[in-house]
Amino acid sequence: MTPTTIQLLGAILFAVAILHTFATKFFERLAHAGPRHAGLWHLLGEVEVVFGFWAMVLMLAFFAIEGSTPAIEYIESRNFTEPMFVFAIMVIAGTRPILNSASLIVSLVARGLPLGGSAGTYLTVLTLVPLLGSFITEPAAMTLAALILRDQFFTRGLSPRLMYATLGVLFVNISIGGTLTPFAAPPVLMVAAKWEWNTAFMLSTFGWKAAIAVVVNAAAATLLFRRELSALPPERRQGSGSPLVLTAVHVLFLVGVVVFAHHPALFLGLFLFFLGVAHAYTEHQDRLILKEGLLVAFFLAGLVVLGGQQQWWLQPLLMSMSSGAVFVGATVLTAFTDNAALTYLGSLVEGLSDDFKYALVAGAVTGGGLTIIANAPNPAGVSILKGSFADESVNPGGLVLAALAPTLVAAAAFVLL
């Protein structure tokens, strides 16, 4: 298939955007070296801005080359439901009533584990919360896990090795932990309806294997860093509690947004109502993470725009693989694209074997922790946790290395079990 000018430009800009994510520290250094344009360099140093920025470059070129009508038609053909949903769920999940409730559950479970210091809390967060993502969706689970880890671990002087290892395990476990149901993980959601995958199928085919991998990954990290974690005394979340009624209302808002996750008119309406309630009871709220949510939404929207121009090369490459090779191919490709985009392309092809379908989805979720762009919730985790890292940024190479071992564990679970 011969690509059009826009498709070729889109592929080039997509590659540039990926390279840009690995060069954010370069722009931060430029900001310190040249104060005159420090604001611009700081902006380009924000990893959440990268794909949105290059998507705007693509659209400017689209308007210049094809004209306004085709450019507008292309934008209107894109589905921006996921970025809007991630924004809404991040803000609600990050509120004090929801976070206090999640922290309480984690604390109660951790107390029952025979582990010293903060090791029990650490193990519980990296195990329970990712699996909870199968019911409250992966973006909500990522938000809760990242906030608990930030408040109880990352702001308390952890070693860089432990912080990167935690990030790698968190991203991989969130990616595979949403496979117990057909609606929580974006790559599963893309194919579940068409391939008639229900909850019973997901549990029996993917879920139990994912659960084993989640536990192994979390336990291995806890064991590897047991001395540092055991020396860290448990810390209760700071801040006052929330009235039971207000907490229940927040939970209802969270559930409502999850239930109507594919209907933006409904979940955005609920979100606006939620903002009114949050403003009315500010004494029971911490700062809403609106900025972080908007940056993540901007990142994902840019990925939607740029990703829409990759089908011409990505789908033939994917479909040229055998069912045996597609697992490895999907795992690797996921690191450079979005795992939901891969499975969506697979859903467009008729007559795929059951083995091919399984390998495609298993590979897509397995590779979902390798990079920031591999899985939709990852930018949310980076946005919340990056302030604890050197230069307030996550090194993409460090993330790949940290996620490699947990990824291999997930791969072994899906292939061997």
XYZ file of C-alpha atoms in Angstrom, residues 2-408:
407
model
C 1.425 3.353 -1.060
C 0.986 5.945 1.692
C -0.422 9.392 1.031
C 1.612 12.491 1.819
C -0.271 12.980 5.098
C 0.133 9.332 6.089
C 3.868 9.481 5.436
C 4.164 12.756 7.344
C 2.100 11.274 10.168
C 4.466 8.288 10.435
C 7.498 10.605 10.501
C 5.979 12.856 13.180
C 4.928 9.798 15.184
C 8.562 8.627 15.174
C 9.719 12.133 16.119
C 7.240 12.199 19.017
C 8.561 8.865 20.311
C 12.133 10.170 20.152
C 10.953 13.372 21.865
C 9.704 11.356 24.851
C 13.270 10.083 25.300
C 14.678 13.623 25.062
C 12.588 15.539 27.596
C 15.591 15.995 29.916
C 17.443 17.693 27.031
C 14.739 20.368 26.880
C 14.871 20.789 30.667
C 18.599 21.442 30.406
C 17.939 23.997 27.650
C 15.484 25.724 29.990
C 18.198 26.126 32.626
C 20.817 27.174 30.069
C 18.654 29.758 28.280
C 16.341 31.646 30.665
C 15.004 33.841 27.846
C 12.962 30.972 26.388
C 12.833 28.853 29.526
C 9.027 28.681 29.436
C 9.014 27.113 25.962
C 11.747 24.615 26.847
C 9.954 23.655 30.070
C 6.788 23.101 28.039
C 8.589 20.829 25.568
C 10.211 19.057 28.513
C 6.826 17.936 29.837
C 6.349 14.373 28.624
C 2.546 14.803 28.715
C 2.818 17.609 26.138
C 4.848 15.657 23.583
C 2.175 13.869 21.540
C -0.265 16.768 21.732
C 2.408 19.122 20.402
C 3.344 16.935 17.423
C -0.328 16.207 16.727
C -0.838 19.963 16.344
C 2.113 20.089 13.944
C 0.483 17.311 11.911
C -2.842 19.138 11.806
C -1.220 22.402 10.709
C 0.416 20.481 7.862
C -2.913 18.766 7.119
C -4.630 22.153 6.749
C -1.803 23.455 4.554
C -1.573 20.403 2.265
C -5.128 19.044 2.042
C -7.189 22.098 2.973
C -9.567 22.822 5.838
C -12.398 20.440 4.893
C -10.367 17.168 4.854
C -8.452 18.260 7.970
C -11.632 19.000 9.908
C -13.231 15.761 8.693
C -10.201 13.818 9.923
C -10.314 15.389 13.385
C -14.053 14.789 13.653
C -13.558 11.127 12.669
C -11.278 10.553 15.672
C -12.731 9.149 18.894
C -11.651 11.266 21.871
C -13.795 9.440 24.434
C -10.803 7.820 26.150
C -8.886 11.081 26.813
C -12.042 12.675 28.216
C -12.776 9.644 30.375
C -9.229 9.456 31.741
C -9.417 13.146 32.680
C -12.708 12.727 34.535
C -11.766 9.505 36.324
C -8.351 10.848 37.365
C -9.853 13.906 39.029
C -12.560 11.966 40.876
C -10.261 9.105 41.926
C -7.720 11.623 43.203
C -10.067 13.280 45.696
C -9.546 13.016 49.447
C -12.667 10.877 50.163
C -11.789 8.285 47.494
C -8.092 8.247 48.335
C -8.755 7.957 52.073
C -11.075 5.007 51.438
C -8.547 3.251 49.200
C -5.740 3.895 51.684
C -7.862 2.454 54.501
C -8.523 -0.745 52.552
C -4.823 -1.079 51.693
C -3.886 -0.502 55.352
C -6.329 -3.134 56.607
C -5.017 -5.740 54.163
C -1.387 -4.830 54.859
C -1.835 -5.335 58.602
C -2.662 -8.975 57.965
C 0.645 -9.620 56.190
C 3.647 -10.818 58.222
C 5.934 -8.101 56.852
C 7.781 -5.396 58.758
C 7.869 -1.656 58.193
C 6.101 -0.513 55.040
C 6.703 -3.745 53.104
C 3.141 -4.974 53.665
C 1.637 -1.724 52.375
C 3.973 -1.765 49.376
C 3.040 -5.331 48.445
C -0.670 -4.620 48.873
C -0.631 -1.489 46.706
C 1.170 -3.262 43.846
C -1.119 -6.305 44.057
C -4.602 -5.309 45.175
C -4.986 -1.981 43.361
C -3.978 -3.247 39.868
C -6.428 -6.151 40.197
C -9.079 -3.705 41.382
C -8.553 -2.014 38.029
C -10.595 -4.796 36.419
C -13.664 -3.318 38.111
C -13.006 0.438 38.449
C -11.021 0.601 35.153
C -7.271 0.814 34.719
C -7.012 4.646 34.701
C -8.765 4.845 38.080
C -6.550 2.100 39.505
C -3.421 3.835 38.206
C -4.488 7.124 39.777
C -5.170 5.555 43.175
C -2.011 3.431 43.197
C 0.211 6.316 42.077
C -1.210 8.703 44.684
C -0.820 6.167 47.517
C 2.732 5.361 46.401
C 3.584 9.053 46.130
C 2.253 9.940 49.575
C 3.486 6.888 51.458
C 6.726 6.046 49.642
C 8.055 8.324 46.905
C 8.088 11.505 49.009
C 10.067 9.793 51.780
C 13.494 9.580 50.188
C 13.437 6.203 48.430
C 16.492 5.141 46.461
C 16.262 5.761 42.673
C 16.558 1.995 42.077
C 13.493 1.311 44.205
C 11.510 4.132 42.609
C 12.173 2.901 39.066
C 11.564 -0.733 40.022
C 8.265 0.285 41.583
C 7.255 2.233 38.489
C 8.068 -0.735 36.238
C 6.059 -3.185 38.346
C 3.182 -0.726 38.714
C 2.861 -0.118 34.965
C 3.051 -3.805 34.034
C 0.662 -4.877 36.800
C -1.880 -2.197 35.880
C -1.720 -3.258 32.214
C -2.340 -6.948 32.911
C -4.434 -6.450 36.060
C -7.369 -5.110 34.061
C -7.896 -8.360 32.153
C -10.220 -10.034 34.647
C -13.181 -8.300 32.955
C -13.858 -7.260 29.349
C -14.429 -3.540 29.990
C -11.535 -2.221 32.120
C -8.396 -2.620 29.970
C -8.430 -0.488 26.772
C -6.870 -3.189 24.517
C -9.449 -5.742 25.692
C -12.317 -3.304 25.350
C -11.438 -2.714 21.695
C -12.178 -6.336 20.789
C -14.451 -7.734 23.506
C -17.803 -6.929 21.894
C -16.864 -8.023 18.378
C -15.172 -11.236 19.497
C -17.864 -11.929 22.129
C -15.497 -12.041 25.083
C -17.496 -11.835 28.327
C -16.369 -11.794 31.967
C -16.415 -15.577 32.284
C -14.199 -15.897 29.206
C -11.768 -13.225 30.444
C -11.453 -14.814 33.882
C -10.867 -18.315 32.542
C -8.575 -17.315 29.656
C -6.650 -14.252 30.841
C -7.641 -13.237 34.360
C -6.190 -16.011 36.524
C -2.920 -15.936 34.630
C -2.704 -12.161 35.006
C -3.456 -12.406 38.732
C -0.583 -14.853 39.234
C 1.818 -12.570 37.328
C 0.660 -9.527 39.344
C 1.358 -11.312 42.638
C 4.751 -12.630 41.456
C 5.864 -9.192 40.230
C 4.805 -7.411 43.423
C 6.271 -10.105 45.676
C 9.578 -10.111 43.781
C 9.938 -6.325 44.113
C 9.058 -6.505 47.804
C 11.594 -9.270 48.392
C 14.325 -7.531 46.389
C 13.959 -4.279 48.351
C 12.805 -5.775 51.639
C 15.541 -4.105 53.700
C 14.748 -0.610 52.481
C 11.004 -1.172 52.798
C 11.232 -2.787 56.236
C 13.285 0.167 57.498
C 10.540 2.557 56.383
C 7.903 2.920 59.123
C 4.268 2.763 57.974
C 2.790 6.189 57.408
C -0.857 7.101 57.590
C -2.249 9.430 54.966
C -2.105 13.053 56.121
C -5.269 15.120 56.268
C -8.611 14.921 57.966
C -11.143 12.232 57.277
C -14.245 12.722 55.195
C -17.883 12.416 56.293
C -19.322 9.012 55.455
C -22.146 10.504 53.376
C -19.740 12.612 51.312
C -17.510 9.596 50.745
C -20.525 7.590 49.559
C -21.455 10.397 47.158
C -17.932 10.420 45.730
C -18.036 6.646 45.278
C -21.348 6.989 43.431
C -19.818 9.589 41.113
C -16.863 7.280 40.481
C -19.124 4.320 39.739
C -21.351 6.446 37.503
C -18.426 7.640 35.394
C -17.168 4.045 35.063
C -20.612 2.722 34.078
C -21.020 5.410 31.384
C -17.355 5.339 30.330
C -18.279 5.029 26.641
C -20.886 7.800 26.673
C -19.078 11.138 27.044
C -22.249 13.208 27.209
C -23.286 11.245 30.295
C -19.998 10.877 32.160
C -18.994 14.501 31.476
C -22.371 15.606 32.801
C -21.740 13.590 35.961
C -18.251 15.045 36.180
C -19.523 18.628 36.006
C -22.041 17.808 38.733
C -19.194 16.326 40.766
C -17.168 19.545 40.414
C -20.097 21.442 41.895
C -20.277 19.090 44.874
C -16.494 19.253 45.390
C -16.613 23.055 45.347
C -19.471 23.084 47.837
C -17.447 21.010 50.345
C -13.923 22.356 49.850
C -13.101 21.804 53.539
C -13.205 18.051 52.843
C -11.117 18.213 49.673
C -7.459 18.416 48.780
C -6.442 20.221 45.596
C -8.206 18.597 42.649
C -5.679 17.225 40.160
C -7.200 19.148 37.254
C -3.857 20.213 35.782
C -2.469 16.675 35.840
C -5.692 15.298 34.358
C -5.748 17.844 31.545
C -2.101 17.188 30.659
C -2.741 13.444 30.485
C -5.858 14.008 28.362
C -3.826 16.241 26.033
C -1.189 13.498 25.724
C -3.781 10.833 24.909
C -5.640 13.103 22.465
C -2.366 13.687 20.617
C -1.803 9.942 20.523
C -5.281 9.491 19.008
C -4.561 12.072 16.283
C -1.092 10.793 15.400
C -2.052 7.148 15.815
C -4.835 7.489 13.273
C -2.231 7.890 10.536
C -0.327 4.691 11.336
C -2.794 2.059 10.129
C -1.312 1.947 6.604
C 1.917 0.312 7.855
C 0.966 -1.106 11.235
C -1.924 -3.337 10.208
C -0.115 -5.129 7.336
C 2.890 -5.671 9.610
C 0.734 -7.127 12.349
C -1.316 -9.315 10.042
C 1.787 -10.709 8.329
C 2.718 -12.511 11.544
C 1.687 -16.028 12.448
C -0.286 -16.655 15.618
C 2.950 -17.868 17.209
C 4.929 -14.745 16.322
C 2.194 -12.197 16.952
C 2.570 -12.425 20.745
C 6.181 -11.243 20.578
C 5.356 -8.782 17.810
C 2.461 -7.241 19.732
C 4.546 -6.995 22.909
C 7.325 -5.143 21.093
C 5.058 -2.940 18.979
C 3.061 -1.931 22.036
C 6.166 -0.207 23.412
C 6.148 2.155 20.420
C 2.430 2.565 19.878
C -0.656 2.286 22.077
C -1.732 -1.261 22.938
C -5.390 -0.415 22.329
C -4.513 0.722 18.802
C -2.939 -2.659 18.077
C -5.925 -4.681 19.176
C -8.307 -2.307 17.388
C -6.461 -2.944 14.125
C -6.739 -6.674 14.767
C -10.477 -6.368 15.293
C -10.860 -4.989 11.756
C -9.643 -8.258 10.214
C -12.160 -11.033 9.652
C -11.490 -14.738 10.085
C -8.722 -14.587 12.688
C -8.099 -17.814 14.570
C -8.736 -18.020 18.304
C -5.008 -18.542 18.874
C -4.193 -15.366 16.942
C -6.759 -13.354 18.906
C -5.400 -14.603 22.214
C -1.783 -13.931 21.253
C -2.579 -10.433 19.986
C -4.364 -9.310 23.144
C -1.985 -11.115 25.509
C 0.994 -9.497 23.794
C -0.649 -6.069 23.844
C -1.284 -6.122 27.600
C 2.089 -7.748 28.345
C 4.004 -4.900 26.720
C 1.804 -2.224 28.298
C 4.334 -1.276 30.955
C 7.460 -0.806 28.857
C 6.988 2.854 27.929
C 4.866 5.839 28.795
C 2.857 5.542 25.574
C 2.315 1.766 25.721
C -0.873 1.882 27.805
C -3.382 4.701 28.256
C -3.103 4.925 32.091
C 0.706 5.227 32.046
C 0.812 9.004 31.467
C -1.409 9.413 34.528
C 1.082 7.501 36.668
C 3.997 9.527 35.325
C 2.152 12.800 35.883
C 1.552 11.963 39.553
C 4.933 10.406 40.400
C 7.468 12.303 38.296
C 7.961 15.036 40.910
C 9.848 12.570 43.117
C 12.438 11.741 40.448
C 15.598 13.658 39.606
C 14.825 16.767 37.521
C 11.143 15.950 38.110
C 11.069 13.672 35.087
C 11.024 9.921 34.472
C 13.864 8.620 32.326
C 12.242 6.503 29.550
C 15.314 4.261 29.363
C 15.144 3.687 33.101
C 11.477 2.757 32.794
C 12.180 0.215 30.042
C 14.891 -1.459 32.129
C 12.707 -1.473 35.245
C 9.713 -2.922 33.403
C 11.662 -5.606 31.543
C 11.652 -8.280 34.280
C 7.944 -7.797 35.193
C 7.133 -7.921 31.465
C 8.939 -11.261 31.128
